[in-house]
């Protein structure tokens, strides 16, 4: 347990030192400010859109955290902990910490905006369940985004320009796959592997209040997608280590 926490701390220190969090943070804040600048707003609709913003920003973060990994340092750390799995599990936990931070920021912006506007920014009162449910979904959107971005790992795609274009294309398809499959139903079996960001917007569409069923359904889909993509990334990287 001590080794795992030490590895997560190491990843966080490296990310903090290289200041790669600055641009994604600024981009997310600008997007959220634009989204929550007009009142009265529908809380659920805004949450659905902010989930897309968080997803895209965390795809970016996933790509940049892959780029920060030094292959030599990675090999040394794997030898020190004597486990490929432990090292990469620590990287997953590191991504979960960043995802939780992104989700917290994304849910606090509307909460603060509502407080500043005398709790009248939205077209209905905001409940504690809205804040909790919103955080869970935004956190899982962030996790799915970071997992997708991690598919650009240098040991999977060595050409960094190709990696960025590839991951960006997958991210765009995740947002628009519903519209694409309407015109090309044959694409449905292929698109299931992509994070369910489009499905989240469909599930939340027309919803006034969160329900446990919708949170569990959409949250479960996002979690399974992020976990599946993480497993794919680890298997592909491990294959290169053989």
CSV table of C-alpha atoms in Angstrom, one decimal:
chain,number,residue,atom,x,y,z
A,1,UNK,CA,0.0,0.0,0.0
A,2,UNK,CA,2.9,2.3,0.8
A,3,UNK,CA,4.5,1.7,-2.6
A,4,UNK,CA,1.2,2.4,-4.4
A,5,UNK,CA,0.6,5.7,-2.5
A,6,UNK,CA,4.3,6.6,-3.2
A,7,UNK,CA,3.8,6.0,-6.9
A,8,UNK,CA,0.6,8.0,-7.1
A,9,UNK,CA,2.4,10.9,-5.3
A,10,UNK,CA,5.3,10.6,-7.7
A,11,UNK,CA,2.9,10.9,-10.7
A,12,UNK,CA,1.2,13.9,-9.1
A,13,UNK,CA,4.5,15.6,-8.4
A,14,UNK,CA,5.8,15.1,-12.0
A,15,UNK,CA,2.5,16.5,-13.4
A,16,UNK,CA,2.6,19.5,-11.1
A,17,UNK,CA,6.3,20.3,-11.8
A,18,UNK,CA,5.8,20.3,-15.5
A,19,UNK,CA,2.8,22.7,-15.3
A,20,UNK,CA,0.9,20.7,-17.9
A,21,UNK,CA,-2.3,21.2,-15.9
A,22,UNK,CA,-2.4,24.9,-16.6
A,23,UNK,CA,-3.8,24.9,-20.2
A,24,UNK,CA,-6.4,22.2,-19.6
A,25,UNK,CA,-7.5,24.0,-16.4
A,26,UNK,CA,-7.8,27.4,-18.2
A,27,UNK,CA,-9.7,25.8,-21.1
A,28,UNK,CA,-12.2,24.1,-18.7
A,29,UNK,CA,-12.7,27.3,-16.7
A,30,UNK,CA,-13.4,29.3,-19.9
A,31,UNK,CA,-15.8,26.7,-21.2
A,32,UNK,CA,-17.7,26.5,-17.9
A,33,UNK,CA,-17.8,30.3,-17.6
A,34,UNK,CA,-19.3,30.5,-21.0
A,35,UNK,CA,-21.9,27.8,-20.2
A,36,UNK,CA,-22.9,29.3,-16.9
A,37,UNK,CA,-23.1,32.9,-18.0
A,38,UNK,CA,-26.8,33.1,-19.1
A,39,UNK,CA,-29.7,32.7,-16.7
A,40,UNK,CA,-32.1,31.2,-16.0
A,41,UNK,CA,-30.5,27.9,-16.9
A,42,UNK,CA,-31.6,24.3,-16.8
A,43,UNK,CA,-29.4,22.5,-14.4
A,44,UNK,CA,-29.6,19.1,-16.0
A,45,UNK,CA,-29.0,20.4,-19.5
A,46,UNK,CA,-26.1,22.4,-18.4
A,47,UNK,CA,-24.6,19.4,-16.6
A,48,UNK,CA,-24.9,17.3,-19.7
A,49,UNK,CA,-23.0,19.9,-21.7
A,50,UNK,CA,-20.4,20.4,-19.0
A,51,UNK,CA,-19.9,16.6,-19.0
A,52,UNK,CA,-18.8,16.9,-22.7
A,53,UNK,CA,-16.4,19.7,-21.8
A,54,UNK,CA,-14.9,17.7,-18.9
A,55,UNK,CA,-14.6,14.7,-21.2
A,56,UNK,CA,-12.7,16.6,-23.9
A,57,UNK,CA,-10.4,18.3,-21.4
A,58,UNK,CA,-9.6,15.0,-19.8
A,59,UNK,CA,-8.8,13.4,-23.1
A,60,UNK,CA,-6.3,16.2,-23.5
A,61,UNK,CA,-5.0,15.5,-20.0
A,62,UNK,CA,-4.7,11.8,-20.8
A,63,UNK,CA,-2.6,12.6,-23.8
A,64,UNK,CA,-0.3,15.0,-21.9
A,65,UNK,CA,0.2,12.6,-19.0
A,66,UNK,CA,1.3,9.9,-21.4
A,67,UNK,CA,3.8,12.3,-22.9
A,68,UNK,CA,5.3,13.2,-19.5
A,69,UNK,CA,6.2,9.6,-18.8
A,70,UNK,CA,10.0,9.0,-19.3
A,71,UNK,CA,10.5,5.5,-20.5
A,72,UNK,CA,13.8,5.1,-18.5
A,73,UNK,CA,12.2,6.3,-15.3
A,74,UNK,CA,9.2,4.1,-15.9
A,75,UNK,CA,11.4,1.0,-16.3
A,76,UNK,CA,13.3,1.9,-13.1
A,77,UNK,CA,10.1,2.3,-11.1
A,78,UNK,CA,8.7,-1.0,-12.4
A,79,UNK,CA,11.9,-2.7,-11.3
A,80,UNK,CA,11.7,-1.1,-7.9
A,81,UNK,CA,8.1,-2.2,-7.2
A,82,UNK,CA,8.8,-5.4,-9.1
A,83,UNK,CA,5.5,-5.3,-10.8
A,84,UNK,CA,4.3,-4.0,-14.1
A,85,UNK,CA,0.7,-4.2,-12.9
A,86,UNK,CA,1.3,-2.1,-9.7
A,87,UNK,CA,3.0,0.6,-11.6
A,88,UNK,CA,0.2,1.0,-14.2
A,89,UNK,CA,-2.4,0.6,-11.5
A,90,UNK,CA,-0.8,3.6,-9.7
A,91,UNK,CA,-1.1,5.5,-13.0
A,92,UNK,CA,-4.8,4.7,-13.1
A,93,UNK,CA,-5.2,5.9,-9.5
A,94,UNK,CA,-3.4,9.1,-10.5
A,95,UNK,CA,-5.8,9.6,-13.4
A,96,UNK,CA,-8.7,9.0,-11.0
A,97,UNK,CA,-7.4,11.8,-8.7
A,98,UNK,CA,-7.2,14.2,-11.6
A,99,UNK,CA,-10.7,13.1,-12.8
A,100,UNK,CA,-12.1,13.7,-9.3
A,101,UNK,CA,-10.5,17.2,-9.3
A,102,UNK,CA,-12.0,18.0,-12.7
A,103,UNK,CA,-15.4,16.7,-11.6
A,104,UNK,CA,-15.3,18.7,-8.4
A,105,UNK,CA,-14.4,21.9,-10.2
A,106,UNK,CA,-17.1,21.4,-12.9
A,107,UNK,CA,-19.8,20.9,-10.3
A,108,UNK,CA,-18.6,23.8,-8.0
A,109,UNK,CA,-18.8,26.4,-10.8
A,110,UNK,CA,-22.6,26.2,-11.1
A,111,UNK,CA,-23.0,25.9,-7.3
A,112,UNK,CA,-21.0,29.1,-6.8
A,113,UNK,CA,-22.7,30.8,-9.7
A,114,UNK,CA,-26.1,29.9,-8.2
A,115,UNK,CA,-25.0,31.2,-4.7
A,116,UNK,CA,-23.7,34.5,-6.1
A,117,UNK,CA,-27.1,35.0,-7.9
A,118,UNK,CA,-29.1,34.5,-4.7
A,119,UNK,CA,-29.9,30.9,-5.5
A,120,UNK,CA,-31.9,32.0,-8.6
A,121,UNK,CA,-29.5,31.3,-11.4
A,122,UNK,CA,-31.3,28.1,-12.4
A,123,UNK,CA,-35.0,27.7,-13.2
A,124,UNK,CA,-35.5,25.5,-10.2
A,125,UNK,CA,-34.0,25.2,-6.7
A,126,UNK,CA,-30.8,23.1,-6.6
A,127,UNK,CA,-30.9,20.1,-4.3
A,128,UNK,CA,-28.0,18.2,-2.5
A,129,UNK,CA,-28.9,15.2,-4.7
A,130,UNK,CA,-28.2,17.4,-7.8
A,131,UNK,CA,-24.7,18.3,-6.5
A,132,UNK,CA,-23.9,14.7,-5.5
A,133,UNK,CA,-25.3,13.2,-8.7
A,134,UNK,CA,-23.7,15.8,-10.9
A,135,UNK,CA,-20.3,15.3,-9.3
A,136,UNK,CA,-20.5,11.5,-9.8
A,137,UNK,CA,-21.4,11.8,-13.5
A,138,UNK,CA,-18.8,14.6,-14.2
A,139,UNK,CA,-16.1,12.5,-12.4
A,140,UNK,CA,-16.9,9.5,-14.5
A,141,UNK,CA,-17.0,11.6,-17.7
A,142,UNK,CA,-13.5,12.8,-16.8
A,143,UNK,CA,-12.4,9.2,-16.1
A,144,UNK,CA,-13.7,8.0,-19.5
A,145,UNK,CA,-12.0,10.9,-21.2
A,146,UNK,CA,-8.6,10.3,-19.5
A,147,UNK,CA,-8.8,6.6,-20.3
A,148,UNK,CA,-9.4,7.4,-23.9
A,149,UNK,CA,-6.5,9.9,-24.0
A,150,UNK,CA,-4.2,7.3,-22.5
A,151,UNK,CA,-4.6,5.2,-25.6
A,152,UNK,CA,-2.1,7.6,-27.1
A,153,UNK,CA,0.6,6.2,-25.0
A,154,UNK,CA,4.0,6.4,-26.8
A,155,UNK,CA,4.5,2.6,-26.6
A,156,UNK,CA,1.2,2.1,-28.4
A,157,UNK,CA,1.5,4.9,-31.0
A,158,UNK,CA,5.0,6.2,-31.3
A,159,UNK,CA,4.3,9.0,-33.7
A,160,UNK,CA,2.9,11.8,-31.4
A,161,UNK,CA,1.1,13.7,-34.1
A,162,UNK,CA,-0.7,10.5,-35.3
A,163,UNK,CA,-1.5,9.7,-31.7
A,164,UNK,CA,-3.1,13.1,-31.0
A,165,UNK,CA,-5.2,13.0,-34.3
A,166,UNK,CA,-6.3,9.4,-33.6
A,167,UNK,CA,-7.5,10.2,-30.0
A,168,UNK,CA,-9.1,13.4,-31.1
A,169,UNK,CA,-11.0,11.6,-33.8
A,170,UNK,CA,-12.2,9.0,-31.2
A,171,UNK,CA,-13.3,11.8,-28.9
A,172,UNK,CA,-15.3,13.5,-31.6
A,173,UNK,CA,-16.9,10.3,-32.5
A,174,UNK,CA,-17.9,9.7,-28.9
A,175,UNK,CA,-19.8,13.0,-28.9
A,176,UNK,CA,-21.4,12.5,-32.3
A,177,UNK,CA,-21.8,8.8,-32.7
A,178,UNK,CA,-25.6,8.9,-32.2
A,179,UNK,CA,-26.0,11.3,-35.1
A,180,UNK,CA,-23.7,9.1,-37.2
A,181,UNK,CA,-25.4,5.8,-36.5
A,182,UNK,CA,-28.8,7.3,-37.4
A,183,UNK,CA,-27.5,7.7,-41.0
A,184,UNK,CA,-25.2,4.7,-40.9
A,185,UNK,CA,-26.7,2.0,-38.6
A,186,UNK,CA,-24.0,-0.4,-39.7
A,187,UNK,CA,-21.6,1.6,-37.5
A,188,UNK,CA,-23.3,0.7,-34.2
A,189,UNK,CA,-21.4,-2.5,-33.6
A,190,UNK,CA,-18.1,-0.5,-34.0
A,191,UNK,CA,-19.0,2.5,-31.9
A,192,UNK,CA,-20.0,0.6,-28.8
A,193,UNK,CA,-16.3,0.7,-27.7
A,194,UNK,CA,-16.3,4.5,-27.5
A,195,UNK,CA,-17.2,6.3,-24.2
A,196,UNK,CA,-21.0,6.8,-23.9
A,197,UNK,CA,-21.0,10.6,-23.9
A,198,UNK,CA,-23.7,10.7,-26.5
A,199,UNK,CA,-25.7,8.2,-24.5
A,200,UNK,CA,-25.4,10.3,-21.3
A,201,UNK,CA,-26.9,13.3,-23.1
A,202,UNK,CA,-29.8,11.1,-24.3
A,203,UNK,CA,-30.4,9.6,-20.9
A,204,UNK,CA,-30.5,13.1,-19.2
A,205,UNK,CA,-32.5,14.8,-22.0
A,206,UNK,CA,-35.9,16.0,-20.8
A,207,UNK,CA,-35.0,15.2,-17.2
A,208,UNK,CA,-35.9,17.8,-14.5
A,209,UNK,CA,-34.4,16.0,-11.5
A,210,UNK,CA,-31.8,13.2,-11.1
A,211,UNK,CA,-33.1,9.8,-10.4
A,212,UNK,CA,-31.1,6.9,-8.9
A,213,UNK,CA,-31.8,4.8,-11.9
A,214,UNK,CA,-30.5,7.3,-14.4
A,215,UNK,CA,-27.4,8.0,-12.3
A,216,UNK,CA,-26.7,4.3,-11.9
A,217,UNK,CA,-27.3,3.6,-15.6
A,218,UNK,CA,-25.3,6.4,-17.1
A,219,UNK,CA,-22.6,6.3,-14.4
A,220,UNK,CA,-22.2,2.6,-14.8
A,221,UNK,CA,-21.8,2.9,-18.6
A,222,UNK,CA,-19.1,5.6,-18.1
A,223,UNK,CA,-17.3,3.6,-15.5
A,224,UNK,CA,-17.3,0.4,-17.5
A,225,UNK,CA,-16.2,2.3,-20.6
A,226,UNK,CA,-13.3,3.9,-18.8
A,227,UNK,CA,-12.3,0.6,-17.1
A,228,UNK,CA,-12.4,-1.2,-20.5
A,229,UNK,CA,-10.3,1.4,-22.2
A,230,UNK,CA,-7.8,1.3,-19.3
A,231,UNK,CA,-7.5,-2.5,-19.6
A,232,UNK,CA,-6.9,-2.2,-23.4
A,233,UNK,CA,-4.2,0.4,-22.8
A,234,UNK,CA,-2.4,-1.7,-20.2
A,235,UNK,CA,-2.6,-4.9,-22.3
A,236,UNK,CA,-1.2,-3.0,-25.4
A,237,UNK,CA,1.6,-1.5,-23.3
A,238,UNK,CA,2.5,-4.8,-21.6
A,239,UNK,CA,2.6,-6.4,-25.0
A,240,UNK,CA,5.4,-3.9,-26.0
A,241,UNK,CA,7.3,-4.8,-22.9
A,242,UNK,CA,7.6,-8.5,-23.8
